Each structure stands twice: as structure tokens, then as C-alpha cells.
Coordinates of C-alpha atoms and ligand atoms in Angstrom, one line a residue:
X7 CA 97.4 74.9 109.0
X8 CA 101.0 75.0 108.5
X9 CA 103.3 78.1 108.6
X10 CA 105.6 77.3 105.6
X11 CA 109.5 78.4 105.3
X12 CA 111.3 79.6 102.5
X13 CA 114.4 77.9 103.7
X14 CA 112.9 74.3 103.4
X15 CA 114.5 71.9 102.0
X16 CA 112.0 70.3 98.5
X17 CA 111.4 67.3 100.4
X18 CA 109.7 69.0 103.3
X19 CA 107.9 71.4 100.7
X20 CA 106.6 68.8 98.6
X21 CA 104.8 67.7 101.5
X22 CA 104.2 71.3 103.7
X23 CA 104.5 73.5 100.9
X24 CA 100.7 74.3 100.5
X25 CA 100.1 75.4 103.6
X26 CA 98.8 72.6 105.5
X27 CA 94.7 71.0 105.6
X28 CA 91.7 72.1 106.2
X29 CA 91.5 75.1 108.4
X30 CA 87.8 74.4 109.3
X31 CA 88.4 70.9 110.6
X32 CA 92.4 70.2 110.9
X33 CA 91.9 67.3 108.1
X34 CA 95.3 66.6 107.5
X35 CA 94.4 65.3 103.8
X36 CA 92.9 68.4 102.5
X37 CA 88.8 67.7 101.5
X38 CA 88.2 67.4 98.4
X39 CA 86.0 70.5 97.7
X40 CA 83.4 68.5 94.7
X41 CA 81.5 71.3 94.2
X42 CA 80.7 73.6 91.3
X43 CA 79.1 76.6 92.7
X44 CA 79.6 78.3 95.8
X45 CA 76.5 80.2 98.3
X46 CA 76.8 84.3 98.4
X47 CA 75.8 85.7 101.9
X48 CA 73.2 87.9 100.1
X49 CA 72.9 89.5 97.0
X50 CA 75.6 92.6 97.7
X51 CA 78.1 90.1 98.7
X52 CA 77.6 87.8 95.1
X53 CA 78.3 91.2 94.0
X54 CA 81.1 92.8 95.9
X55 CA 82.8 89.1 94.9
X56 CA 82.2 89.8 91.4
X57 CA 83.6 93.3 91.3
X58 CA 86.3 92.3 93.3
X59 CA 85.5 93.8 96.6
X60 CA 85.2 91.0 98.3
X61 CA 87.4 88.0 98.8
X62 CA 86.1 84.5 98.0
X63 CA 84.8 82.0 95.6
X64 CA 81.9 82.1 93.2
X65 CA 82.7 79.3 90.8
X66 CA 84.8 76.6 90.5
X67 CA 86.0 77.1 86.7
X68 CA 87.4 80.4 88.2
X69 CA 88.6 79.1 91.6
X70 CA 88.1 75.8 93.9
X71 CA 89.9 75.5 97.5
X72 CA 91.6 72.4 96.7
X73 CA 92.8 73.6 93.2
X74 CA 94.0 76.5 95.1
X75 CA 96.1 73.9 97.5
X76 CA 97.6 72.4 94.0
X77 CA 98.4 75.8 92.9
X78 CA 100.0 76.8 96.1
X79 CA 102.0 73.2 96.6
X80 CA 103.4 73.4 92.7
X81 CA 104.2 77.2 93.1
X82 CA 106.5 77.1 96.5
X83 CA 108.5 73.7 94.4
X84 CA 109.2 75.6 91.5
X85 CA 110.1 78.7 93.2
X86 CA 107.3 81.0 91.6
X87 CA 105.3 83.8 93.2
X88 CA 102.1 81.9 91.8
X89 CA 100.7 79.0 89.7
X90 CA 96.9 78.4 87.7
X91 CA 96.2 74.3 87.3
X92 CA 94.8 73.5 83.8
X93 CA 93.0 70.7 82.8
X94 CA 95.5 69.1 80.7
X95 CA 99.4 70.1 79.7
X96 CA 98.4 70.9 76.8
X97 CA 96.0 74.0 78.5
X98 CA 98.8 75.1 80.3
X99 CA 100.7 75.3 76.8
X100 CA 98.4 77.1 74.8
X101 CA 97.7 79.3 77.9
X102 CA 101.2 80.2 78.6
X103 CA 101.8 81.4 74.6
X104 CA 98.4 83.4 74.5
X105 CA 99.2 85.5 77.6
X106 CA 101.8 87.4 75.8
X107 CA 100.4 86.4 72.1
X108 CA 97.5 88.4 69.8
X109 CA 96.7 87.6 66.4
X110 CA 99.4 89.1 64.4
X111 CA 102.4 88.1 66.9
X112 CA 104.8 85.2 67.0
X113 CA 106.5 82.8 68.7
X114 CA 109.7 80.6 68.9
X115 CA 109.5 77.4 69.8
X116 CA 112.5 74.9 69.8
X117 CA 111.5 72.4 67.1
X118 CA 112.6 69.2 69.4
X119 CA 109.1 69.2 71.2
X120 CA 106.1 66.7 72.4
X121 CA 103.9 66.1 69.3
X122 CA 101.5 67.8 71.1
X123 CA 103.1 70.9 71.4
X124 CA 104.4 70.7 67.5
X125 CA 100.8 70.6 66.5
X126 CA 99.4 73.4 68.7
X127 CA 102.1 75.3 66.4
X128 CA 101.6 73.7 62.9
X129 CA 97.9 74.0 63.0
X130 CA 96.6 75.2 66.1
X131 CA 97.9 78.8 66.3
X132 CA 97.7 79.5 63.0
X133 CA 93.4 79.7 63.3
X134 CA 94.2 82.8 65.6
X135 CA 96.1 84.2 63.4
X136 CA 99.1 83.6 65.8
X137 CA 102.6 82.3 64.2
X138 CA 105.2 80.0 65.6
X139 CA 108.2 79.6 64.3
X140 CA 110.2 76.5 65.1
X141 CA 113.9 76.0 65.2
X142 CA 117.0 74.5 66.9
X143 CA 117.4 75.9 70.0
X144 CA 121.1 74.1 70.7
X145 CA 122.6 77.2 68.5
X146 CA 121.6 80.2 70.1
X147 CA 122.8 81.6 66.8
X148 CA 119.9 80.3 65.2
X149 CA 117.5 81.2 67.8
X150 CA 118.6 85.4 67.7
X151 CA 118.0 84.8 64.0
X152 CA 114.7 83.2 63.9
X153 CA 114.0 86.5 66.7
X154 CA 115.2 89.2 64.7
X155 CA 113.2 87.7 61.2
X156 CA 109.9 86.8 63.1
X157 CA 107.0 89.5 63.0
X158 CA 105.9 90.8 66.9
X159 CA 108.0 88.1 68.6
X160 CA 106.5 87.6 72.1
X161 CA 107.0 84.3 73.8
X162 CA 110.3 82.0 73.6
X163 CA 109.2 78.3 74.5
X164 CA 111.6 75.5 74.9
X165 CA 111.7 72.2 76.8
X166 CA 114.3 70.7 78.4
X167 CA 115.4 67.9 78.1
X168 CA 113.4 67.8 75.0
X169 CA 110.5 65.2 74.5
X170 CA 111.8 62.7 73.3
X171 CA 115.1 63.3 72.3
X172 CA 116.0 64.2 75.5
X173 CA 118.1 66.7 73.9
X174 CA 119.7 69.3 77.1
X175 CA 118.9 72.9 76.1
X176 CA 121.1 76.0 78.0
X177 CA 118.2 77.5 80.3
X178 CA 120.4 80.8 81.4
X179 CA 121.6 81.0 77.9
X180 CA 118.3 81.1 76.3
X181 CA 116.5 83.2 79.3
X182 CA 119.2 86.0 78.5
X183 CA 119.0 85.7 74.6
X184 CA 114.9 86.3 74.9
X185 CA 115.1 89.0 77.6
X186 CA 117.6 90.8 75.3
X187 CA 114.4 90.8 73.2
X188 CA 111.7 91.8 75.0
X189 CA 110.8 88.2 75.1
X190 CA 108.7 85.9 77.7
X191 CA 111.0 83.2 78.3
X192 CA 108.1 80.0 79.2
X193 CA 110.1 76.5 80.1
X194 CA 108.2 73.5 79.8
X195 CA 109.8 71.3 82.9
X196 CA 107.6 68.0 82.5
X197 CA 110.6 65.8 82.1
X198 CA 112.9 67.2 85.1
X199 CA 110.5 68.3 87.7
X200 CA 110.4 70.7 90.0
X201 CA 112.9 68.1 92.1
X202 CA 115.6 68.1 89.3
X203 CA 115.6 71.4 87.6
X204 CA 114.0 74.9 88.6
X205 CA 114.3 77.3 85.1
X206 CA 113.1 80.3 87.7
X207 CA 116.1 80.2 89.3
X208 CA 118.0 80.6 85.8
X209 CA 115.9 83.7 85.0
X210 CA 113.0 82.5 82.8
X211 CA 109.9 84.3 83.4
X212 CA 107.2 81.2 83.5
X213 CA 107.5 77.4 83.8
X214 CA 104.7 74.8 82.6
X215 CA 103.9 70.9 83.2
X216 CA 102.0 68.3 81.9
X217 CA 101.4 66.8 85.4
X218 CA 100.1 64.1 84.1
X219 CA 103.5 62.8 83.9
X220 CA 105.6 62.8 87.2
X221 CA 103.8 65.5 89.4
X222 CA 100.6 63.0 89.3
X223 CA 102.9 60.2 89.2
X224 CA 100.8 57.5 88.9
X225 CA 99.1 57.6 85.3
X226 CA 95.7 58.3 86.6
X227 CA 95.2 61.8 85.9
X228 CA 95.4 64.2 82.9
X229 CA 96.0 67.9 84.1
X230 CA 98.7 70.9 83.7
X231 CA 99.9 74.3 85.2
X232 CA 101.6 77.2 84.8
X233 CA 104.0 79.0 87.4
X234 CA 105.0 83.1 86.9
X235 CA 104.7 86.1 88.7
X236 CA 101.5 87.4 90.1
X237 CA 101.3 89.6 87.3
X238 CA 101.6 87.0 84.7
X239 CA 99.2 84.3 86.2
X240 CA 96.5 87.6 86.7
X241 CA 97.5 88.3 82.8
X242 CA 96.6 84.6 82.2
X243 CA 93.8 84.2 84.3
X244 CA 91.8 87.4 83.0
X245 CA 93.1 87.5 79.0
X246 CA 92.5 83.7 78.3
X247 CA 92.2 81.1 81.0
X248 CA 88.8 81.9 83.2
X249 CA 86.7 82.1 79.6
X250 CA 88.6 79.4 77.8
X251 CA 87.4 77.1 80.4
X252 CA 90.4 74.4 80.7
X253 CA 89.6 74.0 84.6
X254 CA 91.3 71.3 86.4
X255 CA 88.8 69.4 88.4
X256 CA 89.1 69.2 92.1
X257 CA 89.4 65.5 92.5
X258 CA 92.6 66.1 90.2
X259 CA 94.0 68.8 92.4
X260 CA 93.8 66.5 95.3
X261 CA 95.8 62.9 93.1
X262 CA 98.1 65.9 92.3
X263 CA 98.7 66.8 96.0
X264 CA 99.1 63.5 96.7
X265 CA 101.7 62.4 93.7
X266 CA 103.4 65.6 94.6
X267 CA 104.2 64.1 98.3
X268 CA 106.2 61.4 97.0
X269 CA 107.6 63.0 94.3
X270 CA 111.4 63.8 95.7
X271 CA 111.8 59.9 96.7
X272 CA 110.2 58.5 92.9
X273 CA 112.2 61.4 91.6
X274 CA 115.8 59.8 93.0
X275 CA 114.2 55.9 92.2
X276 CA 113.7 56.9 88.6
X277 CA 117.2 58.3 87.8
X278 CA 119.3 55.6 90.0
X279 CA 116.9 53.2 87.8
X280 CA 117.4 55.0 84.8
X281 CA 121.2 55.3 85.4
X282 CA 121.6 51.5 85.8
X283 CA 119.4 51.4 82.6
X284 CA 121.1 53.4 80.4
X285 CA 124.7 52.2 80.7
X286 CA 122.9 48.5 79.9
X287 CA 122.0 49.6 77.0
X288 CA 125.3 51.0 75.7
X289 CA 126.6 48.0 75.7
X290 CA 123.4 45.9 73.8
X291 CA 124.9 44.7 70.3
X292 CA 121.2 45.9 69.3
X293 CA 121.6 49.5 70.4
X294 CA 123.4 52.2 67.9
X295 CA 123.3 55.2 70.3
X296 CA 121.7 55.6 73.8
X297 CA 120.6 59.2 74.4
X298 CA 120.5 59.8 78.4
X299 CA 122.0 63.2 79.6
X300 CA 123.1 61.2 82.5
X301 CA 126.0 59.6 80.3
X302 CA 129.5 61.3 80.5
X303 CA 129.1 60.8 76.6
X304 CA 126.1 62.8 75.9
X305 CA 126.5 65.8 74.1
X306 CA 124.6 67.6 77.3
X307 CA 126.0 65.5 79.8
X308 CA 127.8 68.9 81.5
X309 CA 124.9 71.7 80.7
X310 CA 122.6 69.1 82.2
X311 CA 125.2 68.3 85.7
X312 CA 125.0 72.9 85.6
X313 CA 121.2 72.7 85.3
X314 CA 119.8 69.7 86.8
X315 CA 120.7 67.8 90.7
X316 CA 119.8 64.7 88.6
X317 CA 119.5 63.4 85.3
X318 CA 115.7 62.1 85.4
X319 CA 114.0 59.2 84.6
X320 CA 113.5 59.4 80.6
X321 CA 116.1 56.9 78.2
X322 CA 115.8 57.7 74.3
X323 CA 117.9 54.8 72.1
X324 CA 118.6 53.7 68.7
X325 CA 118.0 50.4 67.8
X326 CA 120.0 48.2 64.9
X327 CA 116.9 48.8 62.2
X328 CA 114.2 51.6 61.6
X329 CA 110.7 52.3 61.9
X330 CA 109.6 48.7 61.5
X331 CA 112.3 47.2 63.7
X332 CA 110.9 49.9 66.1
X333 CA 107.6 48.4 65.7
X334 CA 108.4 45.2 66.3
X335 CA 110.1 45.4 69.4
X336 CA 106.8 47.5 70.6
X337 CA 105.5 44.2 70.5
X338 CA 108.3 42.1 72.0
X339 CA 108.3 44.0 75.9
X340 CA 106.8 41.8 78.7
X341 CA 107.3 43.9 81.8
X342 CA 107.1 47.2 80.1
X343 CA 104.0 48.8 78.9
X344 CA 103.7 50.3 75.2
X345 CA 102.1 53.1 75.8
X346 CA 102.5 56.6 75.3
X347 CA 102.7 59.1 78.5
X348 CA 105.5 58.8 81.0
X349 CA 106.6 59.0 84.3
X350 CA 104.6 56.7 85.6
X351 CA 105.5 54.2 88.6
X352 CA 105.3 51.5 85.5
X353 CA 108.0 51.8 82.7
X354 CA 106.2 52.8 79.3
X355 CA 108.1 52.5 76.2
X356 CA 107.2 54.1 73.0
X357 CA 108.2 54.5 69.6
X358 CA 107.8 58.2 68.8
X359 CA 108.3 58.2 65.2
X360 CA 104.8 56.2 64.8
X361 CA 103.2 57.5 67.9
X362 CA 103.5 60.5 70.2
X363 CA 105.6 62.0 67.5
X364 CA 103.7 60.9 64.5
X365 CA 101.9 64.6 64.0
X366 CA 105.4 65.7 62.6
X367 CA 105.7 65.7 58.8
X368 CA 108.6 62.8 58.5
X369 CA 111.7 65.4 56.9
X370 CA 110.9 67.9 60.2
X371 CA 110.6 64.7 62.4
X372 CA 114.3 63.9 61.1
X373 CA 115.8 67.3 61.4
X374 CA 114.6 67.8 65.4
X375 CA 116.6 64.5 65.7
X376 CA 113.3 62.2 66.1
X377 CA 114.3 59.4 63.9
X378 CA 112.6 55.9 62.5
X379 CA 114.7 53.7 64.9
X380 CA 114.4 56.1 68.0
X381 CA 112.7 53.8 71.4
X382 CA 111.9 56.3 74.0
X383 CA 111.5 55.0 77.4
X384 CA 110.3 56.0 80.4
X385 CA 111.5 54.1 83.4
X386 CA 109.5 53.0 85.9
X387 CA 110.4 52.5 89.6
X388 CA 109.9 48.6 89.6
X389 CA 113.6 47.0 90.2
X390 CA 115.6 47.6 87.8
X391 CA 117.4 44.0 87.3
X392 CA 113.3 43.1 85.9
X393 CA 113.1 46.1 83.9
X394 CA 116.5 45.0 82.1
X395 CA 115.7 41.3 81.7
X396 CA 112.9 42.7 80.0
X397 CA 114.7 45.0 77.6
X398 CA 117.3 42.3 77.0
X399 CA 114.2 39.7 76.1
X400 CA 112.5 42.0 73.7
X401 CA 115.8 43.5 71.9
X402 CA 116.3 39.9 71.1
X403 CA 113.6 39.5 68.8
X404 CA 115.8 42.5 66.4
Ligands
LCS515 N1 104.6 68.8 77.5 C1 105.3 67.6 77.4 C2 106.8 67.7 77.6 C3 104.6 66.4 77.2 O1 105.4 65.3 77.2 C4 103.2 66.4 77.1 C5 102.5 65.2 76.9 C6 102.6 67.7 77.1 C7 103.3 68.8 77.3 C8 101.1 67.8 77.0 O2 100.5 67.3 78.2 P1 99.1 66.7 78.4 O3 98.1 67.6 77.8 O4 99.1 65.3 77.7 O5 98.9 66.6 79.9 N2 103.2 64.1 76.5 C9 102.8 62.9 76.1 C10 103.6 61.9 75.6 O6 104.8 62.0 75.4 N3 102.9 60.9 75.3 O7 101.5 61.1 75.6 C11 101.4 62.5 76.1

């Protein structure tokens, strides 16, 4: 087992930061604990575990060894006193708003979100008698009002950069506007990563992944978490989690532990790649606007150089046309894949409007900025001089 350091550097702790293998054997790669249930000493011990008395595990939708190792690993990245894995992003979502919301509170969610997330609000929440209320969160003007009108605001929920506008929101900004509040300020970090952005260290309360994107790294596994306070992740764990049942599987835990490894070197390939990608495209005849934070023109070019130690691996563009000229090159890539998800090793391109994004009814689509003609890419780590030839290629057919 292995003694981790605060004063690590993320490289080491992506690697060290959950404490090391198994302590029964000295397996470096931690065992995959595949088992559901778990053997009490006798029948006081199953019961001592059960009213808390005892230490240990009883089953694995409430707690699994090598879940606990993912929990441990994601928590020590992002800076947080503790983490619960979910099965999916989307878990860690709905989790992370029903901590702190009962039927008959509210939320505020910025309205530039995965499609996902949109959803979960439009239709979702309202079936539990929960409200969110969407707006633009690049006025904080807007954002006190939507507070001060909503009924039993709880919960302020933002991405950033936003999916898949990547649209740079102010983390500290926002943090202090919803702690003025009262409010639980929950940043969902998919697209920067613990590597490129901490929101804990900017004062929000709780930070969420999809970690099927970068965390897993290598498009082969579907899971979430949610890092707080000890507090919090006890709030979660009892009020919704442990009899919602989103459990993330142990088998998951352990691809997760493994992406995580790597994740500070993909981290730097994707935005170098990305980078060289980007400033391609500003010059294509076939490109209106190229929308990468990493681009002294973007709007969040400086919050995101404040906020971030890199500008990520995510490229949103215009293209000369609209949602059938989007289409169309969909079907003109070689090297990319069309597919939704992202941060992968492989580049996936998508066209949001008709896809990831499509659950938006098209006049809110258009006001969070996600227009017909928007391309949202997510570069891969392959070399950049393929992915381009690639791009170039398909733009062609416009
Ligand atoms: N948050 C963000 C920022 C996301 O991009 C996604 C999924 C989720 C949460 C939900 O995570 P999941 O349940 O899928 O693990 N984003 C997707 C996307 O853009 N295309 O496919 C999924």
C-alpha cells in the first residue's frame, strides 16, 4: 500500500493517489473485486455492519473495494474530501441535484448544457415535483435574477466549458453568487478534467463527471461520480444514491483506474492536438467561426487561461451552411468517427443540433448558442497532420 502526499504533484496522484494495491497480496493492479455480496463473521457481525457498528462491506450496490479505489483515486485529483462512482454521468447528475432538492424546490441550471442534462430538467425533474430553471450563466445578472424569482432555490449547476458550445463560464464568480444564496454550487468538469481545471479550488461545493469521457479515456465504459465533502457524499449516499441503485460495477471501477493513470499525458496530447486543430480551422474558407477557448479570439480565452492549465481537447465550429450542410459533412469524415461521446483516444465528431443536442426544442437550442451549422469535435490523440487531412477532405464536400 502506498502512503499518499498532499504535496504531489497530479501526475504522481493520478497514478498513487488511491492508495496503492491490494493489501492482502501486494497486487500492484488492484483485483477486481466481481462479487455482489459479501460473508458476515456470524450473525451479530451482519448486524453490527448494518447498524453501523462495525466497519465493512455487506453489498456491493452500497460499497465494493475496487469502487472504493475509484472513489479514492478521483477524490485526491479533484481535491475533495470524498467521491461516490455512479453508473453513468447522468447518475451522478440527477444525484448531485436531489441531495440538496425535495419536491417543491428548484434549481438553476445554465441553459448551454449536454442534452442529457437539458432533459433531466425539461422532463425528468418535473415528475418529482422538482423545478429547474435554465438560463445564461455568462451574466451573472441574470443568474441572481433567475435566484431571487425561483421558489426554494437549492442547487446552482453549470458546466464549463459548456457541452458543446464550449462556452467558458466564471467558476469563482458563480461559486460566490450561489453561496450568497444559500446555494450548493455542483460543477460538472467532464470536459476539463481534474488535470485542467479543479472548481474546489474556486469554492464550489461539489464537482461531477461523466467519466465515460476522459477519466475512462478509452470509449469502453459508461459510468459517473460525484466529489464533495464527507458530509455531502453521506447526504447523497443515504437520501438518494444507496436506494436508487445507479451502482457502478467493479469491472468499471478498475478501466476507470486504469484511464485515470494516463490521463495527465492524454490530457497534454489532446490540447497540443487540439491547439494545432483549431487554428487550422480558422483559416478553412468553409469555417464561419471556430469556438476553442484556447484561441486569443474567444470570448473566454482569459477566464479560461484564470481557470484552466490547459485549454482541453473539445473544438466546436461553424460551417458555410446549416443543419443539412452539417449532415453532410457527418458523412464526408474518413479518419474521424461520427459518433456522439468524446474524449476518446479516437477523434469523434458530431453534429449537435441533430444529435446529442436534438432533445432541445430548436428556439432554446438557438438561444444557448447550439446552432444548425454548429460541428462539435472531439479530438483524438492520433497525429494531428491525419486528423487535419481528414477535416480538410470532408470540408471539401461543403
Ligand atoms: N455531462 C456532460 C458534460 C456530458 O457530456 C455527458 C454525456 C453527461 C454529463 C452524461 O454522462 P453519461 O451518462 O453519458 O456518462 N455526454 C454525451 C455526449 O455529448 N454525447 O454522448 C454522451
Amino acid at each position: 500500500m502506498t502512503k499518499v502526499k498532499e504535496h504531489w504533484r497530479i501526475a504522481t496522484k493520478a497514478i498513487h493517489g488511491f492508495g496503492g494495491g491490494d493489501a492482502a497480496t501486494g497486487a500492484i493492479s488492484l483485483p477486481i473485486y466481481q462479487t455482489s455480496t459479501y460473508q458476515f463473521r456470524d450473525s451479530q457481525h451482519g448486524a453490527d455492519l448494518f447498524n453501523g457498528e462495525a466497519d465493512g462491506y455487506i453489498y456491493s450496490r452500497i460499497s465494493n473495494p475496487t469502487v472504493d479505489a475509484f472513489q479514492r483515486e478521483i477524490a485526491c485529483l479533484e481535491g475533495g474530501e470524498a467521491a461516490q462512482a455512479l453508473g453513468s454521468g447522468m447518475a451522478a447528475s440527477f444525484n448531485a441535484i436531489m441531495t440538496d432538492c425535495k419536491s417543491g424546490d428548484s434549481y438553476i441550471s445554465s441553459e448551454t448544457v449536454y442534452g442529457g442534462t437539458h432533459a433531466l430538467t425539461d422532463h425528468v425533474m418535473p415528475r418529482f415535483g422538482v423545478t429547474g430553471i435554465e438560463v445564461d450563466f455568462t451574466d451573472l445578472n441574470v443568474v441572481e435574477d433567475a435566484i431571487k424569482k425561483a421558489k426554494n432555490p437549492k442547487v446552482l449547476f453549470f458546466e464549463t466549458p459548456a457541452n458543446p458550445t464550449l462556452a467558458i463560464l466564471d467558476i469563482k464568480a458563480l461559486a460566490e453568487l450561489g453561496h450568497k444564496h444559500g446555494l450548493t454550487v455542483v460543477v460538472d468538469n467532464t470536459f476539463a478534467t481534474p488535470i485542467l481545471q479543479r472548481p474546489l479550488e474556486y469554492g464550489v461545493d461539489v464537482v461531477m463527471h461523466s467519466a465515460t469521457k476522459y477519466i475512462g479515456g478509452h470509449g469502453d465504459v459508461v459510468a459517473g461520480c460525484v466529489v464533495g465533502k464527507q458530509e455531502y457524499i453521506d447526504r447523497l449516499r443515504n437520501d438518494v444514491y444507496i436506494d436508487t441503485g445507479a451502482t457502478m460495477a467493479p469491472l468499471n471501477a478498475w478501466l476507470l483506474l486504469r484511464g485515470l493513470k494516463t490521463l495527465p499525458i492524454r490530457m497534454k496530447a489532446h490540447c497540443e492536438n487540439a491547439m494545432k486543430i483549431a487554428q487550422f480551422l480558422v483559416f478553412h474558407p468553409k469555417v464561419k467561426v471556430v469556438h476553442y477557448p484556447g484561441l486569443s479570439s474567444n470570448t473566454g480565452h482569459e477566464l479560461a487561461k484564470r481557470q484552466m492549465s490547459g485549454f482541453g481537447g473539445m473544438i466546436a465550429f461553424e460551417i458555410d451552411g446549416g443543419f443539412e450542410e452539417g449532415k453532410k459533412l457527418m458523412d464526408a469524415v474518413e479518419l474521424a468517427k461520427v459518433a456522439v461521446s468524446l474524449g476518446d483516444c479516437d477523434t469523434l465528431v458530431c453534429h449537435p443540433a441533430s444529435t446529442t443536442h436534438s432533445t432541445y426544442e430548436k428556439t432554446v437550442r438557438e438561444k444557448a448558442g447550439i446552432k444548425d451549422n454548429l460541428i462539435r469535435l472531439s479530438v483524438g490523440i492520433e497525429d494531428p497532420a491525419d486528423i487535419m487531412d481528414d477535416l480538410n477532405q470532408a470540408l471539401r464536400v461543403l
